[in-house]
Amino acid sequence: MKGPISLEMGSGGELMREFISQHILTTFANPILKELLDASHLPYGLAFTTDSYVIDPIFFPGGDIGSLSVNGTVNDLVVSGAKPEFISLALIIEEGFSYDDLERILQSIKLAAIEAGVQVVTGDTKVVRRGQADKIYINTSGIGRLIGRPELSKVVPGDNLIVTGPVGDHSVAILVARGDFGFEAPVKSDCAPLNFLLPLWQREVKWMRDITRGGLATILCELAEKLPYSILIEEKKIPLSPPVQAVSEFLGFDPLYLACEGRAVILAPAHRSQEILTYLHQHPLGQGATIIGTIENRVGRPGELLLRTKTGGLRLLEPLTTELLPRIC
Amino acid sequence: MKGPISLEMGSGGELMREFISQHILTTFANPILKELLDASHLPYGLAFTTDSYVIDPIFFPGGDIGSLSVNGTVNDLVVSGAKPEFISLALIIEEGFSYDDLERILQSIKLAAIEAGVQVVTGDTKVVRRGQADKIYINTSGIGRLIGRPELSKVVPGDNLIVTGPVGDHSVAILVARGDFGFEAPVKSDCAPLNFLLPLWQREVKWMRDITRGGLATILCELAEKLPYSILIEEKKIPLSPPVQAVSEFLGFDPLYLACEGRAVILAPAHRSQEILTYLHQHPLGQGATIIGTIENRVGRPGELLLRTKTGGLRLLEPLTTELLPRIC
C-alpha cells in the first residue's frame, strides 16, 4: 500500500482488511492476533478487545459516544464467547469542549456500564488543541471471561444464520442526525449491549458477530471466506425497520452494508435454531430475530456469499469497498 | 467544573487530578478504580492499564509515537507490580497520513514490543477527515501478570526514594524537536521499557512510579498526600543530563516538572537501598540511579513534599498546575 491514507481504510471494508492482513498481521505475527476474532483469546481464560470511537455526531437518537463506547466493546466480547467484566476508558478531548457535554457522556458511560455489567477500572485523559480532534474521541478496551468460543470447524451445510433484529438502524440514525440530506425520519440507533446472547454459547452456537462497520454483507463475506462452503441469504427475510427501508430506497443505500450497534448474526445448527429463536424472541432486543439464510454446498462456490433476491435471482455479494459513512462509530 | 475544557486538564497536573477525583471517581465509583494505580489490579492476578498517545512530533530523537505507545503502557504495568504480557493497539489516523510513516510507526511498535516482551493481540483502526486529528493518535491498553504490589501501609520514615536516572530528557527532546525555540541540543528522549525493574518487587520495594506527565515533583506530591509523613528530596542529588540542565536554565523550566518516558522513582527500605542501587547500576537504563530523598517525620507536615535547595533552604513543592508542554506523550 502506498500514498496517503484514505477514509476507506477505516471503513471496515475491503481496504481495511487489506491493511490489516498486509500491515498489521505481518508486523505483529502471533497466534492470538492471527485468529482475528472480535476479541482475542488470551491464556487465563480471558478475552481482550479494543475499539476507538470517533462517531459524529456525539449525541444521536438512541445513544451517544459514551453508550456506544461501552456497548461496542462489550459486544465484541460477547460475540467472541466472553462475559464482559472490565473496561478501560481513554478520552482524547479537543480543547474548548464543554464540561457539561463531557459530564453527560460520562453519565451515559456509567449507565451503559451498569446495564452491561462491566466496571470501568482504568482510564486516561488527553486534551489536544482546537482543530486537532473533533470534540471527543473515546477508546475503550475490554476484558471478559471466556464461556464459549467460535468453532468454525464444526460448521456444516444446513446450519442456519440468524439475525437478532432489523439491521441498519444505527447508520440511518447517524445519517439523519447529521442532517446532511435535509430530512427527518423517526429512527433511533440500535445501540445496546448484547449480553443476552451469552447463554447461546451453551446451545451449540458455532459463531456470532455483531453487525458493525461494513454491515451484514461484509461480515458474512468474511465468514464465508473461512468456510469450505457458500452462504446463501434470502433478501426477503432480512428484517428492516420501515425508516431504514425508506431511507435506503430514497438514497440508494444497500441496507446490507449499513451498520448496527446492537445487532448480531448467529450461526447455529438447524436442530437448535427454533429453540434459539424462541429464546431470542423473549428478550426485548431479540424480538425481531429471524433466520435469514443457511450454509450451503449446493449453490455457489466455497467462500461465496450469495443473496437470493426478492425476484428470485442469485446475486454474489462482495465486502464493502467504499466508505459510505465515515465516523459511523 | 464548568466552562470549556482547557489543555491543563490533560497535563497530568492539578486540574487533571481534580477532574479525575470530581468526575471520574465519583461517576465510576468502584474499589478497583479507586486505588488509582498506574494499572488497576483485577481479580485473576492481572493488572490492566490504558493510555492514549497524542505526542507531537510523532518522530523525535530517541523514539516515536510507536515506541512511546508500547513503553508508556508497559511501564505503567511494571510500576504497579505486573509483568507486561499483552497489549492492544488502536489507531486514529488523519486522512492523508502517509503509509510510509504508518509503516515506520508499526515497525517501531513491533521492535518495542519485542524488547518489552509483550504481544500485540488485538487492535482497531479508525480514519477521520483532514483536520479532525493531527496525523495519528494511538491508544494501547496493557495486561500484565501481578508479581508484586505497592504497599504504602508499610512505608516508614527513613525509607529512601531512588530515581533510576536523569530526569526530563523526554520533555526537552520533544521541545527541541518542535523547534519552537529555535535551538538545537544533543538530547534524546529517555523512552524505554522499565521491565528491568520487575525483580525489585522481590527486594521489598514499597512503591514505584514512572516519571511521566507532571514530572518528578507532581508524582512525589501525589505520593506524599497518601502518607502520614512528609517527603524530603535534595535538589543537588537529582540527576540531570547536561542538555536538560542547560535548556531548563535557558528557558526557566523547573526540571522537577519535566516528563520522562523511561525513568522511575522507587521507594525502598533503607536497609535494601544499597543492594537495589547496585542492581540498578548493572543495567544500561539504571546506570544513573541514585538516592534523592527520604520519607521524613522530622521536617514539614504529613503529606508535604519538601525540596532542600542547593543553597540549603527548604522549599515546599506543589503539583504541576499549568500545562508547560501540551502533547508531550
XYZ file of C-alpha atoms in Angstrom:
658
model
C 0.000 0.000 0.000
C 1.319 3.415 -0.947
C 0.295 7.028 -0.952
C -1.845 8.852 1.557
C -4.249 7.026 3.834
C -7.886 7.383 2.839
C -11.123 7.263 4.800
C -11.830 3.848 3.271
C -9.020 2.338 5.317
C -11.141 2.833 8.402
C -14.393 1.703 6.834
C -14.478 -1.885 7.987
C -14.481 -2.891 4.326
C -12.059 -4.305 1.814
C -9.284 -1.717 2.135
C -9.229 -2.074 5.899
C -8.991 -5.847 5.627
C -6.138 -5.440 3.158
C -4.365 -3.081 5.559
C -4.827 -5.488 8.448
C -3.605 -8.513 6.540
C -0.682 -6.752 4.809
C 0.499 -4.499 7.608
C -0.852 -5.490 10.985
C -0.810 -9.286 10.791
C 2.582 -9.482 9.129
C 4.149 -6.984 11.541
C 2.744 -8.433 14.752
C 2.664 -12.078 13.710
C 1.436 -14.100 16.676
C -1.100 -16.901 17.021
C -3.534 -14.917 19.184
C -3.756 -11.926 16.842
C -3.896 -14.178 13.794
C -7.298 -15.529 14.768
C -8.701 -12.008 14.125
C -11.586 -12.525 16.493
C -13.611 -9.546 17.648
C -11.838 -10.086 20.943
C -8.599 -12.024 21.214
C -8.484 -15.106 23.390
C -5.737 -14.904 25.989
C -4.429 -17.514 28.346
C -6.103 -17.205 31.786
C -9.482 -17.941 30.132
C -9.914 -14.301 29.209
C -10.789 -12.336 26.091
C -9.349 -8.876 25.331
C -10.551 -6.304 22.807
C -10.113 -2.633 21.954
C -12.005 -0.034 19.933
C -11.743 3.692 19.435
C -14.960 5.622 18.900
C -14.892 8.714 16.698
C -18.603 8.953 15.913
C -20.084 12.171 14.561
C -22.399 13.495 15.938
C -21.511 12.572 19.508
C -25.172 12.697 20.591
C -27.712 10.930 18.400
C -31.182 9.400 18.727
C -30.802 6.179 20.695
C -27.401 6.873 22.213
C -24.226 8.910 22.301
C -20.488 8.356 22.027
C -20.489 7.268 25.676
C -23.035 4.449 25.481
C -21.585 3.444 22.105
C -18.083 3.172 23.622
C -19.333 0.756 26.236
C -21.701 -1.274 24.071
C -19.339 -1.609 21.117
C -16.606 -3.104 23.260
C -18.991 -5.203 25.334
C -20.479 -6.654 22.152
C -17.061 -7.609 20.775
C -16.504 -9.637 23.933
C -19.934 -11.280 23.843
C -19.669 -12.451 20.222
C -16.210 -13.874 20.803
C -17.501 -16.024 23.664
C -16.735 -13.898 26.717
C -18.773 -12.451 29.548
C -17.748 -8.756 29.699
C -16.256 -7.792 33.059
C -13.832 -4.847 32.938
C -13.320 -1.912 30.616
C -10.791 0.889 30.329
C -11.785 4.409 29.349
C -9.390 6.695 27.470
C -10.538 10.153 26.414
C -8.978 12.390 23.765
C -10.720 15.745 24.149
C -10.490 18.815 21.937
C -9.614 21.973 23.840
C -12.775 24.023 24.337
C -15.125 21.040 24.618
C -17.805 21.689 27.215
C -17.727 20.153 30.683
C -21.488 19.760 30.515
C -21.257 17.588 27.428
C -18.387 15.649 28.968
C -20.391 15.084 32.118
C -23.369 13.945 30.044
C -21.128 11.456 28.232
C -19.627 10.176 31.484
C -23.115 9.625 32.914
C -24.075 7.776 29.759
C -20.966 5.579 30.098
C -21.892 4.918 33.705
C -25.421 3.793 32.841
C -24.272 1.702 29.891
C -21.635 0.021 32.060
C -24.229 -0.820 34.702
C -26.574 -2.206 32.052
C -23.798 -4.310 30.517
C -22.434 -5.455 33.870
C -18.930 -4.086 33.396
C -16.745 -1.979 35.657
C -14.659 0.938 34.402
C -11.383 0.140 36.171
C -8.703 2.257 34.494
C -8.563 5.363 32.353
C -6.629 8.155 30.714
C -7.368 11.732 29.657
C -5.588 13.708 26.961
C -6.522 17.178 25.758
C -5.352 18.407 22.349
C -5.573 21.890 20.850
C -8.600 23.150 18.946
C -8.646 21.638 15.494
C -6.519 18.631 16.488
C -9.553 16.454 17.260
C -13.280 16.813 16.629
C -14.845 17.308 20.086
C -14.076 13.963 21.712
C -12.733 10.542 20.810
C -13.027 7.633 23.202
C -11.148 4.373 23.385
C -12.397 1.509 25.479
C -10.644 -1.802 25.862
C -12.479 -4.687 27.424
C -11.686 -7.855 29.295
C -14.152 -10.706 29.605
C -14.216 -14.234 30.970
C -14.464 -16.869 28.270
C -17.549 -19.059 28.462
C -17.619 -20.236 24.849
C -15.726 -19.917 21.633
C -16.489 -19.748 17.921
C -15.852 -23.134 16.322
C -15.882 -22.766 12.583
C -14.515 -26.285 12.112
C -17.905 -27.591 13.241
C -19.870 -25.678 10.604
C -21.826 -27.926 8.204
C -24.238 -27.325 5.332
C -27.728 -26.714 6.678
C -26.559 -24.604 9.640
C -28.706 -21.516 9.974
C -27.829 -17.835 10.055
C -29.997 -15.906 12.473
C -30.043 -12.113 12.820
C -31.211 -10.809 16.170
C -33.285 -7.941 14.736
C -33.651 -5.346 11.982
C -30.372 -4.130 10.519
C -29.109 -0.665 9.613
C -30.901 1.493 12.167
C -27.641 2.795 13.641
C -26.296 4.020 10.289
C -29.580 5.606 9.293
C -29.985 7.292 12.693
C -26.499 8.814 12.343
C -27.188 9.878 8.780
C -30.407 11.590 9.774
C -28.796 13.156 12.876
C -26.102 14.702 10.682
C -28.788 16.464 8.727
C -26.764 16.253 5.506
C -29.752 15.118 3.493
C -32.208 17.570 4.965
C -34.832 15.089 6.029
C -36.198 13.741 9.270
C -37.032 10.132 9.984
C -38.317 8.519 13.177
C -35.276 6.264 13.554
C -33.127 5.525 16.590
C -29.772 3.823 16.770
C -29.993 0.197 17.888
C -27.004 0.834 20.181
C -27.328 -1.725 23.008
C -25.365 -4.365 24.896
C -25.706 -7.913 23.583
C -25.124 -9.721 26.896
C -28.442 -11.530 26.441
C -26.721 -13.604 23.744
C -24.275 -15.135 26.233
C -26.487 -18.125 27.161
C -26.491 -19.148 23.483
C -22.903 -20.354 23.889
C -24.465 -23.263 25.783
C -26.818 -24.002 22.874
C -24.287 -25.195 20.294
C -23.936 -21.809 18.612
C -20.893 -22.060 16.329
C -20.151 -18.408 15.643
C -21.521 -14.931 16.340
C -20.628 -11.451 15.130
C -22.043 -8.088 15.996
C -23.045 -6.238 12.830
C -20.988 -3.039 12.829
C -18.879 -1.251 10.175
C -19.329 -2.923 6.802
C -22.774 -4.240 7.660
C -24.253 -7.710 7.413
C -22.854 -8.379 3.943
C -19.224 -7.608 4.807
C -19.362 -9.683 7.966
C -20.883 -12.660 6.164
C -18.319 -12.350 3.338
C -15.602 -12.639 5.964
C -17.323 -15.686 7.418
C -17.792 -17.313 4.012
C -14.109 -16.889 3.193
C -13.192 -19.041 6.167
C -15.534 -21.877 5.226
C -15.364 -24.694 2.673
C -18.993 -23.869 1.852
C -21.004 -20.986 0.488
C -23.538 -18.895 2.375
C -26.979 -18.202 0.951
C -29.157 -15.476 2.445
C -32.668 -14.505 1.410
C -33.309 -10.827 0.723
C -36.966 -11.049 1.670
C -36.101 -12.476 5.088
C -33.701 -9.722 6.127
C -35.525 -7.621 8.698
C -35.556 -3.874 8.066
C -37.369 -1.217 10.036
C -39.665 0.993 7.921
C -37.374 4.064 8.254
C -34.307 2.069 7.165
C -36.260 0.696 4.234
C -37.492 4.159 3.256
C -34.148 5.940 3.652
C -32.266 3.168 1.833
C -34.633 3.323 -1.111
C -34.607 7.099 -1.145
C -30.813 7.406 -1.061
C -29.953 4.218 -2.902
C -28.112 2.654 0.024
C -27.994 -1.108 0.278
C -29.068 -1.895 3.854
C -26.888 -4.994 3.763
C -23.894 -2.653 4.127
C -25.305 -0.453 6.869
C -24.031 -0.681 10.433
C -25.803 -1.647 13.628
C -24.507 -1.321 17.193
C -26.836 -3.715 18.955
C -27.492 -6.484 16.459
C -25.696 -9.743 15.825
C -25.739 -12.595 13.377
C -25.584 -16.072 14.841
C -24.591 -19.335 13.201
C -26.421 -22.284 14.732
C -27.141 -25.902 13.868
C -30.538 -26.470 12.262
C -31.806 -28.647 15.129
C -31.158 -25.848 17.626
C -32.448 -22.919 15.575
C -36.074 -22.972 16.712
C -35.083 -23.159 20.355
C -32.651 -20.257 19.854
C -35.292 -18.146 18.108
C -37.744 -18.809 20.925
C -35.101 -17.697 23.423
C -34.270 -14.552 21.428
C -37.909 -13.574 20.992
C -38.326 -13.406 24.766
C -35.758 -10.607 25.031
C -36.655 -7.010 24.070
C -33.518 -6.810 21.909
C -34.244 -10.103 20.161
C -37.919 -9.734 19.311
C -37.165 -9.269 15.638
C -34.832 -12.270 15.430
C -35.228 -14.378 12.330
C -33.450 -16.952 10.186
C -32.052 -15.221 7.095
C -30.032 -17.941 5.436
C -28.055 -21.145 5.555
C -24.660 -22.686 4.989
C -24.753 -24.283 1.544
C -22.890 -26.851 -0.519
C -25.338 -26.905 -3.433
C -25.246 -23.306 -4.667
C -22.285 -21.105 -5.445
C -18.667 -21.889 -4.761
C -16.921 -22.347 -1.417
C -16.224 -18.973 0.170
C -19.007 -17.148 -1.678
C -21.812 -15.127 -0.137
C -24.965 -15.301 -2.246
C -28.163 -13.346 -1.936
C -31.438 -14.724 -3.250
C -33.134 -11.523 -4.310
C -36.806 -10.750 -3.885
C -37.323 -11.522 -7.550
C -35.724 -14.967 -7.151
C -32.340 -14.323 -8.753
C -28.965 -15.035 -7.166
C -26.549 -12.168 -6.531
C -22.934 -12.551 -5.428
C -22.201 -10.168 -2.541
C -18.780 -8.586 -2.016
C -17.346 -6.894 1.071
C -17.833 -3.144 1.369
C -15.287 -1.324 -0.788
C -16.191 2.345 -0.444
C -16.753 4.408 2.660
C -20.456 5.206 2.723
C -20.466 6.924 6.058
C -17.215 7.929 7.742
C -17.225 8.147 11.544
C -20.259 5.915 11.969
C -18.775 4.541 15.207
C -16.021 22.242 36.946
C -17.629 24.496 34.379
C -16.871 26.163 31.092
C -14.772 24.851 28.252
C -12.117 22.194 28.791
C -8.565 23.511 28.742
C -5.252 21.939 27.833
C -4.371 21.859 31.532
C -6.954 19.161 32.116
C -4.748 16.768 30.220
C -1.493 17.910 31.768
C -1.093 15.318 34.466
C -1.184 18.165 36.988
C -3.612 19.620 39.480
C -6.557 20.259 37.147
C -6.402 16.726 35.810
C -6.378 15.313 39.322
C -9.361 17.492 40.175
C -11.203 16.249 37.089
C -10.413 12.642 37.954
C -11.491 12.937 41.566
C -14.617 15.043 40.891
C -15.842 13.430 37.691
C -14.261 10.073 37.023
C -14.029 8.591 40.508
C -17.477 9.741 41.568
C -19.111 8.561 38.348
C -17.447 5.163 38.165
C -17.155 4.508 41.889
C -15.633 1.067 42.346
C -12.893 -0.300 44.577
C -10.516 -1.184 41.737
C -10.625 2.230 40.071
C -10.455 3.994 43.425
C -6.929 2.765 44.051
C -5.823 4.991 41.131
C -2.791 2.859 40.425
C -0.940 3.269 37.145
C -2.516 -0.043 36.258
C -5.589 -1.374 38.026
C -5.375 -4.685 39.834
C -8.010 -7.126 38.635
C -9.011 -10.471 40.003
C -7.207 -13.293 38.117
C -3.855 -11.902 39.363
C -3.747 -9.438 36.487
C -3.150 -5.722 36.056
C -4.871 -3.633 33.362
C -3.988 -0.171 32.103
C -4.731 2.171 29.212
C -3.123 5.255 27.679
C -3.681 7.314 24.566
C -0.650 8.872 22.929
C -1.039 12.185 21.128
C 2.607 13.255 21.092
C 3.769 15.988 18.730
C 6.049 15.498 16.827
C 5.385 11.844 16.127
C 9.061 11.185 15.363
C 11.646 12.565 17.790
C 15.223 11.843 18.856
C 15.172 8.648 20.890
C 11.803 7.357 19.778
C 8.489 7.929 18.062
C 4.792 7.665 18.857
C 5.042 3.915 18.219
C 7.773 3.046 20.719
C 6.257 5.525 23.171
C 2.858 3.790 22.907
C 4.401 0.483 23.863
C 6.815 1.715 26.533
C 4.348 4.046 28.243
C 1.829 1.272 28.759
C 4.455 -1.333 29.617
C 5.896 0.991 32.258
C 2.502 1.564 33.882
C 2.239 -2.198 34.320
C 5.782 -2.578 35.683
C 5.424 0.129 38.333
C 2.117 -1.268 39.509
C 3.686 -4.664 40.126
C 2.910 -6.532 36.913
C 4.973 -8.291 34.279
C 3.685 -6.890 30.946
C 2.274 -9.586 28.664
C -0.355 -8.374 26.191
C -1.197 -5.035 24.602
C -3.928 -3.745 22.345
C -3.243 -1.261 19.564
C -5.887 1.249 18.447
C -5.033 3.792 15.760
C -6.878 7.024 14.988
C -5.383 8.276 11.745
C -5.931 11.581 9.964
C -6.962 11.177 6.341
C -3.937 11.855 4.131
C -1.360 10.484 6.576
C 1.370 8.625 4.729
C 1.566 4.857 4.591
C 5.338 5.107 4.831
C 5.122 6.912 8.157
C 2.481 4.471 9.350
C 4.674 1.545 8.368
C 7.626 3.120 10.175
C 5.493 3.503 13.305
C 4.241 -0.083 13.090
C 7.824 -1.348 12.804
C 8.773 0.739 15.799
C 5.856 -0.752 17.767
C 6.983 -4.207 16.725
C 10.541 -3.665 17.955
C 9.419 -2.015 21.185
C 7.007 -4.890 21.854
C 9.785 -7.432 21.336
C 12.093 -5.505 23.640
C 9.416 -5.240 26.325
C 8.307 -8.857 25.941
C 4.687 -8.065 25.074
C 2.458 -9.340 22.286
C 0.103 -7.099 20.314
C -3.016 -9.270 20.407
C -5.918 -7.048 19.367
C -6.392 -3.772 17.534
C -8.583 -1.222 15.835
C -8.156 1.342 13.051
C -10.207 4.481 12.553
C -9.586 7.145 9.917
C -11.001 10.656 10.383
C -11.103 13.528 7.904
C -8.278 16.011 7.473
C -8.277 18.456 10.363
C -10.119 16.092 12.723
C -6.911 14.674 14.184
C -3.251 15.672 13.971
C -1.567 12.893 11.927
C -2.011 9.928 14.242
C -3.139 9.151 17.778
C -2.521 5.747 19.324
C -4.143 4.024 22.254
C -2.594 0.975 23.839
C -4.087 -0.919 26.721
C -1.964 -3.455 28.527
C -2.444 -6.573 30.587
C 0.233 -7.909 32.894
C 0.626 -10.670 35.443
C 0.936 -9.379 39.002
C 4.170 -10.282 40.725
C 4.161 -7.564 43.373
C 2.116 -4.675 44.592
C 2.684 -1.205 46.027
C 2.228 -1.305 49.797
C 2.063 2.205 51.118
C 0.936 0.991 54.529
C 4.468 -0.346 55.047
C 6.162 2.991 54.399
C 8.175 4.294 57.378
C 10.404 7.321 57.982
C 13.879 6.633 56.696
C 12.719 4.814 53.562
C 14.636 6.013 50.530
C 13.493 7.489 47.236
C 15.631 6.320 44.346
C 15.419 7.663 40.803
C 16.631 5.318 38.092
C 18.419 8.006 36.063
C 18.467 11.632 34.928
C 15.044 13.251 34.647
C 13.478 15.472 31.987
C 15.221 14.257 28.850
C 11.954 13.268 27.188
C 10.358 16.705 27.621
C 13.468 18.528 26.474
C 13.907 16.252 23.451
C 10.311 16.973 22.395
C 10.749 20.686 22.981
C 13.870 20.771 20.855
C 12.290 18.558 18.172
C 9.378 21.005 17.866
C 11.841 23.729 17.020
C 9.705 26.378 18.711
C 12.664 27.889 20.471
C 14.989 27.798 17.510
C 17.825 25.969 19.146
C 19.446 22.587 18.863
C 20.601 20.429 21.760
C 22.137 16.952 21.755
C 19.299 15.419 23.753
C 17.358 12.225 23.188
C 14.144 11.067 24.796
C 14.682 8.502 27.546
C 11.756 6.499 26.102
C 12.400 2.877 27.131
C 10.724 -0.114 28.763
C 11.271 -0.464 32.510
C 10.963 -4.250 32.698
C 14.374 -4.404 34.369
C 12.708 -3.013 37.499
C 10.484 -6.085 37.878
C 12.953 -8.067 40.046
C 12.866 -5.208 42.575
C 9.397 -6.350 43.647
C 11.245 -9.217 45.342
C 13.513 -6.765 47.178
C 10.961 -5.155 49.488
C 10.284 -2.191 47.211
C 7.170 -0.482 48.614
C 6.128 1.672 45.668
C 7.283 2.662 42.171
C 6.090 5.203 39.629
C 7.284 6.002 36.165
C 8.005 9.720 35.838
C 5.706 10.963 33.063
C 3.347 13.968 32.743
C 3.771 16.298 35.699
C 7.338 15.189 36.336
C 9.074 14.010 39.489
C 7.558 16.736 41.684
C 3.920 16.025 40.779
C 4.364 12.290 41.241
C 6.012 12.718 44.633
C 3.308 15.205 45.710
C 0.738 12.525 44.948
C 2.746 10.004 46.953
C 3.188 12.389 49.890
C -0.565 13.044 50.056
C -1.194 9.368 50.701
C 1.316 9.145 53.547
C 1.233 10.196 57.209
C 4.759 11.560 56.667
C 6.478 14.181 54.584
C 8.941 13.584 51.772
C 12.249 15.416 51.618
C 14.292 15.430 48.416
C 17.678 17.044 47.832
C 17.994 19.310 44.805
C 21.706 18.625 44.433
C 21.105 14.869 44.253
C 18.562 14.963 41.427
C 20.355 13.720 38.332
C 20.077 15.928 35.249
C 21.780 15.451 31.914
C 23.815 18.480 30.758
C 21.320 19.360 27.959
C 18.352 19.248 30.366
C 20.259 21.411 32.809
C 21.184 23.891 30.068
C 17.743 24.070 28.453
C 15.979 24.359 31.822
C 18.197 27.236 32.858
C 17.874 28.910 29.484
C 14.067 28.682 29.361
C 13.371 28.898 33.069
C 11.801 25.432 33.270
C 11.976 23.558 36.533
C 13.278 20.087 35.615
C 11.324 18.645 38.537
C 8.191 19.138 36.430
C 9.550 17.748 33.170
C 8.458 14.357 31.865
C 10.444 11.200 31.250
C 9.302 8.056 29.460
C 11.873 5.593 30.720
C 12.621 6.676 34.287
C 11.037 5.703 37.553
C 11.178 6.642 41.175
C 11.345 3.806 43.663
C 10.516 3.778 47.350
C 12.630 1.249 49.246
C 13.565 0.494 52.824
C 16.927 1.944 53.897
C 18.478 -1.477 54.529
C 17.754 -2.539 50.947
C 18.726 0.663 49.162
C 22.366 -0.110 48.553
C 21.571 -3.536 47.150
C 18.925 -2.003 44.887
C 21.312 0.679 43.647
C 23.937 -1.965 42.896
C 21.348 -3.897 40.909
C 20.190 -0.812 39.011
C 23.724 0.280 38.155
C 24.292 -3.003 36.334
C 21.553 -2.202 33.818
C 22.124 0.298 30.982
C 18.888 2.093 31.886
C 19.793 2.274 35.574
C 23.369 3.461 35.451
C 22.418 6.908 36.673
C 20.297 5.600 39.573
C 20.721 7.496 42.803
C 19.037 8.166 46.137
C 17.375 11.588 46.006
C 15.475 11.735 49.270
C 13.758 10.080 52.176
C 10.454 9.681 53.962
C 10.511 12.067 56.912
C 8.743 12.643 60.190
C 11.062 15.409 61.408
C 10.653 18.103 58.726
C 7.489 19.538 57.230
C 3.972 18.314 57.817
C 2.414 14.992 56.818
C 1.561 14.999 53.117
C 4.104 17.652 52.171
C 6.828 17.348 49.564
C 9.885 19.405 50.506
C 12.947 20.223 48.479
C 16.236 21.019 50.149
C 17.654 23.507 47.657
C 21.274 23.714 46.618
C 21.676 26.712 48.910
C 20.355 24.744 51.870
C 16.858 26.205 52.158
C 13.618 24.221 52.237
C 11.036 24.729 49.502
C 7.524 23.305 49.528
C 6.742 21.715 46.151
C 3.239 21.668 44.676
C 1.830 19.537 41.858
C 2.059 20.948 38.341
C -0.708 23.478 37.790
C -0.078 24.851 34.319
C 0.451 22.987 31.074
C 4.088 23.569 30.166
C 4.134 21.329 27.164
C 0.911 20.036 25.642
C 1.091 16.714 23.778
C 4.291 15.582 25.461
C 3.063 11.982 25.353
